Tab-separated table of N, CA, C and O in Angstrom:
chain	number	residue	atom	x	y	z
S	563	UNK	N	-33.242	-5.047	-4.205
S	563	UNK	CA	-33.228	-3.915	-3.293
S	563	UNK	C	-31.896	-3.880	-2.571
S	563	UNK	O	-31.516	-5.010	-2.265
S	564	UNK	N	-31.230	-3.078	-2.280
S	564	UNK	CA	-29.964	-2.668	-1.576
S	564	UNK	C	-29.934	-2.053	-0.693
S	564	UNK	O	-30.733	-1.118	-0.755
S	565	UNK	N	-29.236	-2.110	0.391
S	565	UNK	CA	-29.055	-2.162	2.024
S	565	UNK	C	-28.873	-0.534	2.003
S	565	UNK	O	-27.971	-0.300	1.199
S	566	UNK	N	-29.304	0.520	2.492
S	566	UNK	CA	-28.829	1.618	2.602
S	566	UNK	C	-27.484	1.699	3.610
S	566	UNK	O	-27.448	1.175	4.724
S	567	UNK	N	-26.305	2.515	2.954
S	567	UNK	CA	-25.197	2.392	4.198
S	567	UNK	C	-25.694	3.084	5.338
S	567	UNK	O	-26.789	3.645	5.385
S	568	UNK	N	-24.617	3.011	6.518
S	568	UNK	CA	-25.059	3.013	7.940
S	568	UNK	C	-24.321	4.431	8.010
S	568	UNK	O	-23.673	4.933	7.092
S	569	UNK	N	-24.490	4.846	8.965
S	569	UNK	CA	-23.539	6.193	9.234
S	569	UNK	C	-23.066	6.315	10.758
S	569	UNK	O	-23.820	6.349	11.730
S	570	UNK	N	-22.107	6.354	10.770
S	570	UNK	CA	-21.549	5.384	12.226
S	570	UNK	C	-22.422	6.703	13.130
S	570	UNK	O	-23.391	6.315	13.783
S	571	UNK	N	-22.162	7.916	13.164
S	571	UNK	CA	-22.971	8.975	14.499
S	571	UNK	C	-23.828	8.491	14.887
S	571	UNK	O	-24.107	8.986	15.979
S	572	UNK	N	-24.841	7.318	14.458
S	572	UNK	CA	-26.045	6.961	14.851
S	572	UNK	C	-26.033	5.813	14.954
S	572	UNK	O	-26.950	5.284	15.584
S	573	UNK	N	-25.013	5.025	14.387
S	573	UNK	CA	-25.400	3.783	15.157
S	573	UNK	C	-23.965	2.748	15.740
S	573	UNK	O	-23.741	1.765	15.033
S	574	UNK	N	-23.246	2.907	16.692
S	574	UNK	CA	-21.972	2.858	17.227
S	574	UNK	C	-22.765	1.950	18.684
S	574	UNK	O	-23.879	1.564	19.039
S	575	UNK	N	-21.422	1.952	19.136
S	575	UNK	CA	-21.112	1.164	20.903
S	575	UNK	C	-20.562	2.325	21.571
S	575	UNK	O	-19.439	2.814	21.449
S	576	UNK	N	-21.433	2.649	22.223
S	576	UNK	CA	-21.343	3.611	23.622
S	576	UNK	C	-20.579	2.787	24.453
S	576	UNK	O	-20.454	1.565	24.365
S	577	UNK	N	-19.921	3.785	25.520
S	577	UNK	CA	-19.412	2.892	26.886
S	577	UNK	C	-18.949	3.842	27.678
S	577	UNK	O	-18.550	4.947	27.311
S	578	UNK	N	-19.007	3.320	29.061
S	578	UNK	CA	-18.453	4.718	29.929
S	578	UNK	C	-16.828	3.985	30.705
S	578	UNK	O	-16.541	2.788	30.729
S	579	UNK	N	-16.248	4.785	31.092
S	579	UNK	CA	-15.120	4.850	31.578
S	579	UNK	C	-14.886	5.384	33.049
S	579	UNK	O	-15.326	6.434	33.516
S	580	UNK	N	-14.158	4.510	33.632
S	580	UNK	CA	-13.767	5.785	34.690
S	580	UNK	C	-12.588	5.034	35.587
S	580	UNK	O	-12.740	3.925	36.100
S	581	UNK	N	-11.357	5.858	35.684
S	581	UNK	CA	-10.462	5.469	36.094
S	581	UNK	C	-10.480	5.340	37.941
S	581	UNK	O	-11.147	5.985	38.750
S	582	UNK	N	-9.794	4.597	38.090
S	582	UNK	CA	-9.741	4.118	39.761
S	582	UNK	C	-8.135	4.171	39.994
S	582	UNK	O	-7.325	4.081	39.072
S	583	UNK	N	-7.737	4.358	41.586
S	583	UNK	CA	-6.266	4.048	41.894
S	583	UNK	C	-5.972	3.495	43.021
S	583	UNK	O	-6.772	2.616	43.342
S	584	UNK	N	-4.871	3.733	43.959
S	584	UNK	CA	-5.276	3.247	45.430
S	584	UNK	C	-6.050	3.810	45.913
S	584	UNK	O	-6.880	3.141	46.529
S	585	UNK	N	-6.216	5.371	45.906
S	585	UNK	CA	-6.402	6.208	46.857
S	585	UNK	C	-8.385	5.771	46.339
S	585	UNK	O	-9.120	6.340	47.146
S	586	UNK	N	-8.784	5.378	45.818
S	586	UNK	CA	-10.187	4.513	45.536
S	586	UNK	C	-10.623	3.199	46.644
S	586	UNK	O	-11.750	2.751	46.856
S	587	UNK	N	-9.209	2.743	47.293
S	587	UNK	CA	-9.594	1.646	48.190
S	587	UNK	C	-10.843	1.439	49.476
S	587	UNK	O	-11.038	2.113	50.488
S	588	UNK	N	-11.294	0.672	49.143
S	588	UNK	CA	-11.827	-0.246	49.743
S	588	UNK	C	-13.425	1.356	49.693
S	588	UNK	O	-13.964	1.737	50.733
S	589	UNK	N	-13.698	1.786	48.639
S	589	UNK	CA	-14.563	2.532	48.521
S	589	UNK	C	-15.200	2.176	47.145
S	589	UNK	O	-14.594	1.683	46.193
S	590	UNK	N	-16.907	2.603	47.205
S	590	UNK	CA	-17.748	2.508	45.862
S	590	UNK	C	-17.621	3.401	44.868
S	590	UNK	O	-18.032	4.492	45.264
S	591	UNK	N	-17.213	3.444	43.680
S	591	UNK	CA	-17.183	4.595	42.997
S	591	UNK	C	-18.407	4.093	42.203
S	591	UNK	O	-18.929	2.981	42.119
S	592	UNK	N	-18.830	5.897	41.367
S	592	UNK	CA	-19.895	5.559	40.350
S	592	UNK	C	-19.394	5.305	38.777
S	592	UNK	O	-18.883	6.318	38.300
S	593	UNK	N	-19.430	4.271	37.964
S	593	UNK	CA	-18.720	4.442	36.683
S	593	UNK	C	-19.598	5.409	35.846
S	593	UNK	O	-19.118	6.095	34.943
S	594	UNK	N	-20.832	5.430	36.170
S	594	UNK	CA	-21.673	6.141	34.653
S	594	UNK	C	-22.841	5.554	35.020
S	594	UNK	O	-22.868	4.814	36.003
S	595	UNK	N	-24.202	5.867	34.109
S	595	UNK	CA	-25.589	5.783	34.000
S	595	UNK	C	-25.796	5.358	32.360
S	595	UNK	O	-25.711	6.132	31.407
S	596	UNK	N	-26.091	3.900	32.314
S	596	UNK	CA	-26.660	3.862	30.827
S	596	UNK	C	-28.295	3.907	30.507
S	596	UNK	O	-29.194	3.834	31.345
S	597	UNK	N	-28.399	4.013	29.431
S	597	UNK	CA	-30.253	4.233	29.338
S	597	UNK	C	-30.566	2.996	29.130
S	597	UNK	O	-29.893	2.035	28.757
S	598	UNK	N	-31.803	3.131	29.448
S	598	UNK	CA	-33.269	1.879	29.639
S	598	UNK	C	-32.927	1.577	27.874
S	598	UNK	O	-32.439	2.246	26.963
S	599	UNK	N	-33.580	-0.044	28.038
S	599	UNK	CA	-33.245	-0.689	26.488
S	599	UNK	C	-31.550	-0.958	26.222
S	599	UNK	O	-31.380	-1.791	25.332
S	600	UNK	N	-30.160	-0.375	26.865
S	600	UNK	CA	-29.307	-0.670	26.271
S	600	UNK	C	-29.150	-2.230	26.901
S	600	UNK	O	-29.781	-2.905	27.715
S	601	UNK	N	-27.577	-2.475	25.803
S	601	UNK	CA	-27.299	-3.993	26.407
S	601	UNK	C	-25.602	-4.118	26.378
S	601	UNK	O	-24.814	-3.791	25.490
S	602	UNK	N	-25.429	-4.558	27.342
S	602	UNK	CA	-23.840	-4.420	28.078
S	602	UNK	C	-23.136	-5.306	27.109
S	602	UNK	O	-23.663	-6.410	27.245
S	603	UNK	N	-22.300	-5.364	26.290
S	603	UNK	CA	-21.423	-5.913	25.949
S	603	UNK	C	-20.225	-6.695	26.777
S	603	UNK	O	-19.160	-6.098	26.939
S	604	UNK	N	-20.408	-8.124	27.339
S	604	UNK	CA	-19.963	-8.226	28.289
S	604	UNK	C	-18.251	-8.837	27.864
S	604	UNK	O	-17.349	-8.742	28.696
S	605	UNK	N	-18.002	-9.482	26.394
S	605	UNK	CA	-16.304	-9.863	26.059
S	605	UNK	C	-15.838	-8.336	25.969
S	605	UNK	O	-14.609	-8.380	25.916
S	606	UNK	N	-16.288	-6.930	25.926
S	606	UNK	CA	-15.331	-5.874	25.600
S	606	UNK	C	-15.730	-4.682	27.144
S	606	UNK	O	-15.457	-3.502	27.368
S	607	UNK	N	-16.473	-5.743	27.916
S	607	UNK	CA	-16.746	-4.896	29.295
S	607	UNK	C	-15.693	-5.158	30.126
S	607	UNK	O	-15.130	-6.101	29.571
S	608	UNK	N	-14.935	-4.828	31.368
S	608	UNK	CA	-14.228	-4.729	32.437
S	608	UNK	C	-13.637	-4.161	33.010
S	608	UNK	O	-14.218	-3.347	33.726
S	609	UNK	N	-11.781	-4.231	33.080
S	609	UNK	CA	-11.134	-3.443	33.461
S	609	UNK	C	-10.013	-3.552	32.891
S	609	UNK	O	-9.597	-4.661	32.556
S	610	UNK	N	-9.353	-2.485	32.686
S	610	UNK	CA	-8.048	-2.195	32.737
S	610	UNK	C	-6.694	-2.075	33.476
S	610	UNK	O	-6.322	-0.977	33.892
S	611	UNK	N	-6.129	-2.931	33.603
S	611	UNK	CA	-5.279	-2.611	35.092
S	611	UNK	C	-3.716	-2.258	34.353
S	611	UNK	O	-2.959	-3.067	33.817
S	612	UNK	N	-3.530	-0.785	34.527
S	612	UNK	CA	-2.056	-0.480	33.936
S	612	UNK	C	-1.172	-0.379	34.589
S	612	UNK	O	-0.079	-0.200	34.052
S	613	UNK	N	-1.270	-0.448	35.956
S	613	UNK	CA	-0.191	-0.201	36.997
S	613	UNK	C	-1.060	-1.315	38.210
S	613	UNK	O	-2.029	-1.089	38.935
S	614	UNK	N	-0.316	-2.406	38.046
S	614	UNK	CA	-0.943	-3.336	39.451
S	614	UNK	C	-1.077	-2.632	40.966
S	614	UNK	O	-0.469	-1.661	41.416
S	615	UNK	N	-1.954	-3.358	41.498
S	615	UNK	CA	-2.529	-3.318	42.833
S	615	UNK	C	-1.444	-4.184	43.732
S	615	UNK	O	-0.927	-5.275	43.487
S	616	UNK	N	-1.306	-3.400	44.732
S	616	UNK	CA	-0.148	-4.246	45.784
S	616	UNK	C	-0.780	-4.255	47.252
S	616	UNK	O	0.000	-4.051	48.182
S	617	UNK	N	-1.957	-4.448	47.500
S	617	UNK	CA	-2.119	-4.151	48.631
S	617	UNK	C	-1.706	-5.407	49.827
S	617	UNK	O	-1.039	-6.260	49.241
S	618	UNK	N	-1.865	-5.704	51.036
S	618	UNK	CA	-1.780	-7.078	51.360
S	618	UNK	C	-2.326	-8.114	51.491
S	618	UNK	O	-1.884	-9.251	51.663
S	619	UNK	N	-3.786	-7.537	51.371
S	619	UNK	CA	-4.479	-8.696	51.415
S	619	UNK	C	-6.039	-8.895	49.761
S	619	UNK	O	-6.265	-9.990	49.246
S	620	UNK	N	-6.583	-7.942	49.450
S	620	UNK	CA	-6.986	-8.227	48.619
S	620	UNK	C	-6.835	-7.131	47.673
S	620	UNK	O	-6.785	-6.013	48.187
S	621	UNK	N	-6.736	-7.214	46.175
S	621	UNK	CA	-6.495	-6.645	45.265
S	621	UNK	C	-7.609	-6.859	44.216
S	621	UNK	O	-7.123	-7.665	43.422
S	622	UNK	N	-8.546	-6.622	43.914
S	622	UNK	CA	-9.721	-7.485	43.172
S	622	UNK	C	-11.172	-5.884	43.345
S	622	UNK	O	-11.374	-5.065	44.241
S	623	UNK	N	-11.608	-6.045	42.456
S	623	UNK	CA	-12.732	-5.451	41.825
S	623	UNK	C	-14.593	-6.026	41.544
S	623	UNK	O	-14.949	-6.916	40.771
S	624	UNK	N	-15.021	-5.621	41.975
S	624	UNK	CA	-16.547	-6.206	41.733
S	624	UNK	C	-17.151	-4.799	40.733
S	624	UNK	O	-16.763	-3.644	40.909
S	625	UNK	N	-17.908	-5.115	39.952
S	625	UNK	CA	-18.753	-4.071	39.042
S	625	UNK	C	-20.063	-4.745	38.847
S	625	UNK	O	-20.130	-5.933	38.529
S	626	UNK	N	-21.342	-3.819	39.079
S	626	UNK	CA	-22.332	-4.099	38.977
S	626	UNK	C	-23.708	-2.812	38.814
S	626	UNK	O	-23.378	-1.641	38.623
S	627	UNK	N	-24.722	-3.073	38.881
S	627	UNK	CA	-25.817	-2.251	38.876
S	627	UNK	C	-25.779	-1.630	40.366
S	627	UNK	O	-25.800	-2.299	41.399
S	628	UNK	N	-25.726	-0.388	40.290
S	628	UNK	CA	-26.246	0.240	42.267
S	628	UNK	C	-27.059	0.114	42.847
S	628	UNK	O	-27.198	0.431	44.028
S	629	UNK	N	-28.051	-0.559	41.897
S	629	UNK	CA	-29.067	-1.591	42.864
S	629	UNK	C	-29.123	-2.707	43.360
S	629	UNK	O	-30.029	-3.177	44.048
S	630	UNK	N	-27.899	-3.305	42.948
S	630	UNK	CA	-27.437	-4.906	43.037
S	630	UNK	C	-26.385	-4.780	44.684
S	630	UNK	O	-25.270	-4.401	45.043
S	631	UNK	N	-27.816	-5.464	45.341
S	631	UNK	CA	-26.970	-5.056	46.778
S	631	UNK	C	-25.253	-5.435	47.114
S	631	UNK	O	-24.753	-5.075	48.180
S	632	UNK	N	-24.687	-5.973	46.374
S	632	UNK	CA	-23.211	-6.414	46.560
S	632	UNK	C	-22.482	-5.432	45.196
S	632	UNK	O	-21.284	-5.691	45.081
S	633	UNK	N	-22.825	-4.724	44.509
S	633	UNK	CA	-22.796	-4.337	43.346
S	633	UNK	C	-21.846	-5.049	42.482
S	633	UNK	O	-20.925	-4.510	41.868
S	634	UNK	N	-22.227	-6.682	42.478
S	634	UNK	CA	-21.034	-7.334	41.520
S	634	UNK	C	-22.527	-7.885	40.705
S	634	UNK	O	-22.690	-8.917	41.356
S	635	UNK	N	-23.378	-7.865	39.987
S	635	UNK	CA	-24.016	-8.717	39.515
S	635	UNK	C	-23.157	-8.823	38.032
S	635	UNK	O	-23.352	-9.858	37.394
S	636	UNK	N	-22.353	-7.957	37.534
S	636	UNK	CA	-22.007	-8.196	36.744
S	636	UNK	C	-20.197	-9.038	36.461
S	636	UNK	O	-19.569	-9.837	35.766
S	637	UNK	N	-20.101	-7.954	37.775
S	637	UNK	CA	-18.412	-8.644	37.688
S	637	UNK	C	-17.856	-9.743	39.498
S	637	UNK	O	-18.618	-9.462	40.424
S	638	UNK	N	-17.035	-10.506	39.779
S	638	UNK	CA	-17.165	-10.296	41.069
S	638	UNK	C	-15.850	-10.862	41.180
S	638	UNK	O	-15.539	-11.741	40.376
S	639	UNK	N	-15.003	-10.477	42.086
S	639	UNK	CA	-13.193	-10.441	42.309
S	639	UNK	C	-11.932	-10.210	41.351
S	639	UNK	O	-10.759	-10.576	41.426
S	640	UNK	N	-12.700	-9.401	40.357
S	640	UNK	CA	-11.624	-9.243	39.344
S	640	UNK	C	-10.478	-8.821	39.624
S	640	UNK	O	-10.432	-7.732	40.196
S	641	UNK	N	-9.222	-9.510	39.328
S	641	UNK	CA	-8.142	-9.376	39.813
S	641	UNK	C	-7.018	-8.179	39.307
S	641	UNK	O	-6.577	-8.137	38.159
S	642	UNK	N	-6.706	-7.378	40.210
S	642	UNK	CA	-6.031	-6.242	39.674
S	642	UNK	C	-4.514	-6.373	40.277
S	642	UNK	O	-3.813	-5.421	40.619
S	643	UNK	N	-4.051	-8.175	40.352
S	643	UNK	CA	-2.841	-7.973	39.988
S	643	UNK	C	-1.627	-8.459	38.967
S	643	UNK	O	-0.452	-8.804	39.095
S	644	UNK	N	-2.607	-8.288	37.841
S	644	UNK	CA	-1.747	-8.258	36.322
S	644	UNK	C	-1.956	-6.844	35.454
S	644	UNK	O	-2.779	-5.966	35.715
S	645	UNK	N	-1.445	-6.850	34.867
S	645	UNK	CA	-1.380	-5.789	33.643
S	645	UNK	C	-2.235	-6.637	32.543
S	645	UNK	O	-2.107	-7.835	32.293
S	646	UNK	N	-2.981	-5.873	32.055
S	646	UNK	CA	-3.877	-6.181	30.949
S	646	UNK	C	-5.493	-6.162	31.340
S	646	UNK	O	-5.899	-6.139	32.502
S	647	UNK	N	-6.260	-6.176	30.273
S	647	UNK	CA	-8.035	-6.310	30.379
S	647	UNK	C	-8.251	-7.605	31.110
S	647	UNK	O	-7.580	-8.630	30.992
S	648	UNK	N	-9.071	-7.444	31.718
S	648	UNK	CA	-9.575	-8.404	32.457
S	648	UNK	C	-11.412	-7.967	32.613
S	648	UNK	O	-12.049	-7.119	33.239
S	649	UNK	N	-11.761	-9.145	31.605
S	649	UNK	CA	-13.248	-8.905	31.412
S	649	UNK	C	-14.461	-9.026	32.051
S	649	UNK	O	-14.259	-9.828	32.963
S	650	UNK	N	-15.938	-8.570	32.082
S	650	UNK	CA	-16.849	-8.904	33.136
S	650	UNK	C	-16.873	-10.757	33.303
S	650	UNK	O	-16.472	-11.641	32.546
S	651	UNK	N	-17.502	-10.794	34.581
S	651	UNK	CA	-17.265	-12.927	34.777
S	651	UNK	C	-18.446	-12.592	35.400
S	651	UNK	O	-18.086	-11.672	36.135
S	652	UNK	N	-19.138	-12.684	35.503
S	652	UNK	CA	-20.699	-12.471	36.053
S	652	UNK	C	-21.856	-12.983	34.534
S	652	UNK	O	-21.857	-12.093	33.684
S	653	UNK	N	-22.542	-13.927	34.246
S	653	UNK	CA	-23.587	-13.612	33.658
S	653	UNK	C	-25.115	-13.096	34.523
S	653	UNK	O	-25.832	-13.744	35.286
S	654	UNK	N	-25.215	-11.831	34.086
S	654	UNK	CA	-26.387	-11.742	35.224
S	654	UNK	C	-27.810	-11.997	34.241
S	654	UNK	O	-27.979	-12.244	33.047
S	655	UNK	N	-28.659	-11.812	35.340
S	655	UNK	CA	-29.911	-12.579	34.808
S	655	UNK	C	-30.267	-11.486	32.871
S	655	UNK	O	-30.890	-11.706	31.832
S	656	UNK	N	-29.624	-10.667	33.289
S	656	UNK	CA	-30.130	-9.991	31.789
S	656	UNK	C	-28.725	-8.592	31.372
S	656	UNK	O	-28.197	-7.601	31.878
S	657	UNK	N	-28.701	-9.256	30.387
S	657	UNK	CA	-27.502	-7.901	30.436
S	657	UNK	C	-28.188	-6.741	29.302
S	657	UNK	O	-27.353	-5.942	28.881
S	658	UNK	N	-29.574	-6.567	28.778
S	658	UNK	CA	-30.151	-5.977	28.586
S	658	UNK	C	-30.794	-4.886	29.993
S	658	UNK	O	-31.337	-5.512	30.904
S	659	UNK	N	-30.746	-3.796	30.097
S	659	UNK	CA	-31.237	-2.687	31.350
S	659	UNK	C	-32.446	-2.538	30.661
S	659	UNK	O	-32.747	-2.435	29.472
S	660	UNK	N	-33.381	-2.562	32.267
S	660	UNK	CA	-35.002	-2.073	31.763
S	660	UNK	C	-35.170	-0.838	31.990
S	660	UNK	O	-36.186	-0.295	31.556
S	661	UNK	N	-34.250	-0.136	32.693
S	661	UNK	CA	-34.520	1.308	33.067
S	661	UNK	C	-32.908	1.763	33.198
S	661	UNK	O	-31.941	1.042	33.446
S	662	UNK	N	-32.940	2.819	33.013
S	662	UNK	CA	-31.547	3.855	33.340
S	662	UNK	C	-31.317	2.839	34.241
S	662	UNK	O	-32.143	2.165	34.858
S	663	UNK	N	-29.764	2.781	34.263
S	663	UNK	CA	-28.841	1.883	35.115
S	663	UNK	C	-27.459	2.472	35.329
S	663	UNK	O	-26.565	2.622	34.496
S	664	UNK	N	-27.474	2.854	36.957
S	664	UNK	CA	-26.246	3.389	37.298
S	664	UNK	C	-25.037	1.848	37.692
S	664	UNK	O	-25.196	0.835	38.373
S	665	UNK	N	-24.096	2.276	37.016
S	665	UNK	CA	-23.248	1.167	37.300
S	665	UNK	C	-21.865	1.586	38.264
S	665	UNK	O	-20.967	2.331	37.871
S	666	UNK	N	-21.897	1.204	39.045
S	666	UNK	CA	-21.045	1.510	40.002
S	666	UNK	C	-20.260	0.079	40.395
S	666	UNK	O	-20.828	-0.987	40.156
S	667	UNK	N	-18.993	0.104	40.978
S	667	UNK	CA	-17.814	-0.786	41.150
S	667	UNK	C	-17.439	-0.338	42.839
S	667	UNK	O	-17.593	0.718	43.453
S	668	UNK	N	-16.957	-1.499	43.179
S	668	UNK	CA	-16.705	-2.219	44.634
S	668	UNK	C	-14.925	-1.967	44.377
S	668	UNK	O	-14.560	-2.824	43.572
S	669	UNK	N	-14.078	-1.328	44.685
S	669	UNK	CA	-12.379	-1.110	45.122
S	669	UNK	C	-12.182	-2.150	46.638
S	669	UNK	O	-12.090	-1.782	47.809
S	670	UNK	N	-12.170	-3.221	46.188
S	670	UNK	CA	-11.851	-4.317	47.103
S	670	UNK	C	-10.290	-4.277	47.214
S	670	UNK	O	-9.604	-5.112	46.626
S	671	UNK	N	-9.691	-3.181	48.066
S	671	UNK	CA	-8.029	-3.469	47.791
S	671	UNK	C	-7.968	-2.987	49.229
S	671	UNK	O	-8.334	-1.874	49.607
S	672	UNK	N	-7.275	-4.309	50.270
S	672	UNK	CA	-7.392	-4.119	51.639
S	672	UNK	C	-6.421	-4.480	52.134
S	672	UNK	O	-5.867	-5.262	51.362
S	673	UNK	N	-5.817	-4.335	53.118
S	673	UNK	CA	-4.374	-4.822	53.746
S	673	UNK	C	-3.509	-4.182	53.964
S	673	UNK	O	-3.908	-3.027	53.817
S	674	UNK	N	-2.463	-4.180	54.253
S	674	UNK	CA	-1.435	-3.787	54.110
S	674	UNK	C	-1.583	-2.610	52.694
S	674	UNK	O	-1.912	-2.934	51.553
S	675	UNK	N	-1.192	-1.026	53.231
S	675	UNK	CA	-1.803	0.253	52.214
S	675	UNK	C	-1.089	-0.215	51.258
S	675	UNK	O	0.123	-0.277	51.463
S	676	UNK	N	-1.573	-0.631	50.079
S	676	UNK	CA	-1.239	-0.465	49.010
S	676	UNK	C	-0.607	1.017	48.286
S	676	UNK	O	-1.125	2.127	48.410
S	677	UNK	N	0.565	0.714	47.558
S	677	UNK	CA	2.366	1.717	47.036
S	677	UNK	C	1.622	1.723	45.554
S	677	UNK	O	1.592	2.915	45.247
S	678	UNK	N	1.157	1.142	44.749
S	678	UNK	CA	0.477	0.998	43.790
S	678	UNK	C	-0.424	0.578	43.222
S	678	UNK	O	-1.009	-0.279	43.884
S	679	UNK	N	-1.020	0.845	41.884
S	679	UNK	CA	-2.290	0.998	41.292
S	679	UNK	C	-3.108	2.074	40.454
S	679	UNK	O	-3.319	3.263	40.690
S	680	UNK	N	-3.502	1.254	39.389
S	680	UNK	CA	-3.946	2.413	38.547
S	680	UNK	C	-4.535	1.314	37.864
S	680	UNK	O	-3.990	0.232	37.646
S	681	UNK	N	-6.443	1.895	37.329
S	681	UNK	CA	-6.671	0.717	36.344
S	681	UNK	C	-8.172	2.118	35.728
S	681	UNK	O	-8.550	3.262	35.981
S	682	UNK	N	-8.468	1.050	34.911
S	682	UNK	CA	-9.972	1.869	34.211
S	682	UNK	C	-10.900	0.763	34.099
S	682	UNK	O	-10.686	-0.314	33.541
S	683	UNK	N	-11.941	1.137	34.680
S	683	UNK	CA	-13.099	0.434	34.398
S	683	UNK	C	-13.803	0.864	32.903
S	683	UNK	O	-13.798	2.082	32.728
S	684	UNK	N	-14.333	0.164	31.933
S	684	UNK	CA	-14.817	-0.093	31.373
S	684	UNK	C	-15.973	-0.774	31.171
S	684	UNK	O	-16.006	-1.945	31.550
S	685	UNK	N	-17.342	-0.089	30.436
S	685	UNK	CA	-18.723	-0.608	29.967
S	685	UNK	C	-18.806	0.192	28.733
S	685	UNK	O	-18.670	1.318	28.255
S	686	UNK	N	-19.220	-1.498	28.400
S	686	UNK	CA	-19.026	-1.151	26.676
S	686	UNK	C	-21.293	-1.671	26.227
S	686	UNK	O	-21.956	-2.682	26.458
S	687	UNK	N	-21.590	-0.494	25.643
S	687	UNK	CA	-22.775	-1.011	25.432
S	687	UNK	C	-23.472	-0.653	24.534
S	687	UNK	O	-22.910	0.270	23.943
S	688	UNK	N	-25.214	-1.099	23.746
S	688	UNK	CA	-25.526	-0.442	22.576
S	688	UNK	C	-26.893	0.282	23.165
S	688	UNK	O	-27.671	-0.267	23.946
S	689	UNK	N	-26.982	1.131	22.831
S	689	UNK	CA	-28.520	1.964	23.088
S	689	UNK	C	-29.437	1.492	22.428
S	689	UNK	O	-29.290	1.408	21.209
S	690	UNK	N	-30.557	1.081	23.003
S	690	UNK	CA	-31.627	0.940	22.559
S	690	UNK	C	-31.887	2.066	20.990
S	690	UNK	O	-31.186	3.075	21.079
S	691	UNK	N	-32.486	2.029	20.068
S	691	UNK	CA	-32.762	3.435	19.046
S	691	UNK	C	-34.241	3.664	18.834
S	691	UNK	O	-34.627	4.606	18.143
């Protein structure tokens, strides 16, 4: 018997995006809503930082569920002052969602106003089918 091929429209890695800058500081943004049953891909989940964070005192990122009262269950001080991905560091108790899950991120960039910054959050995940 032989494997029928796959056809990528239906069965791929979803993920949502959403870019952040200074003018995001020290405020919650929402990244996106994934559905009940998916599961977070956490080596191709994080951030993007293309233009570093200069603020004076903290430069760093938390990402998590908006029910997760600190909203880092997934990520927590990710550092936004290098260039390059910088991936989720959180294992949380399940990176499978039991219900729609809004994921929202913590702009921890405080001090002295930060002159620059630019990054993208990233969630990379598979839908339940």
């Amino acid at each position: 018997m032989t494997t029928p091929a796959r056809k990528y429209h239906s069965t791929q890695i979803h993920y949502l995006r959403k870019d952040i800058t200074i003018a995001d500081a020290a405020t919650t943004v929402v990244v996106g809503a994934i559905p009940s049953g998916s599961i977070i891909l956490e080596a191709i989940s994080g951030v993007y930082v293309d233009v570093v964070f200069n603020a004076g005192t903290n430069n760093r990122l938390d990402i998590g569920a908006s029910t997760d009262s600190g909203t880092n269950n997934y990520s927590t001080v990710l550092t936004l002052l290098g260039i390059g991905f910088i991936e989720l560091d959180e294992v949380a108790a399940t990176l499978k969602v039991a219900a729609d899950t809004t994921i929202s991120a913590y702009v921890d960039v405080t001090g002295t106003a930060a002159t620059t910054g630019a990054a993208s959050i990233v969630i990379a995940y598979i839908p339940a089918e």
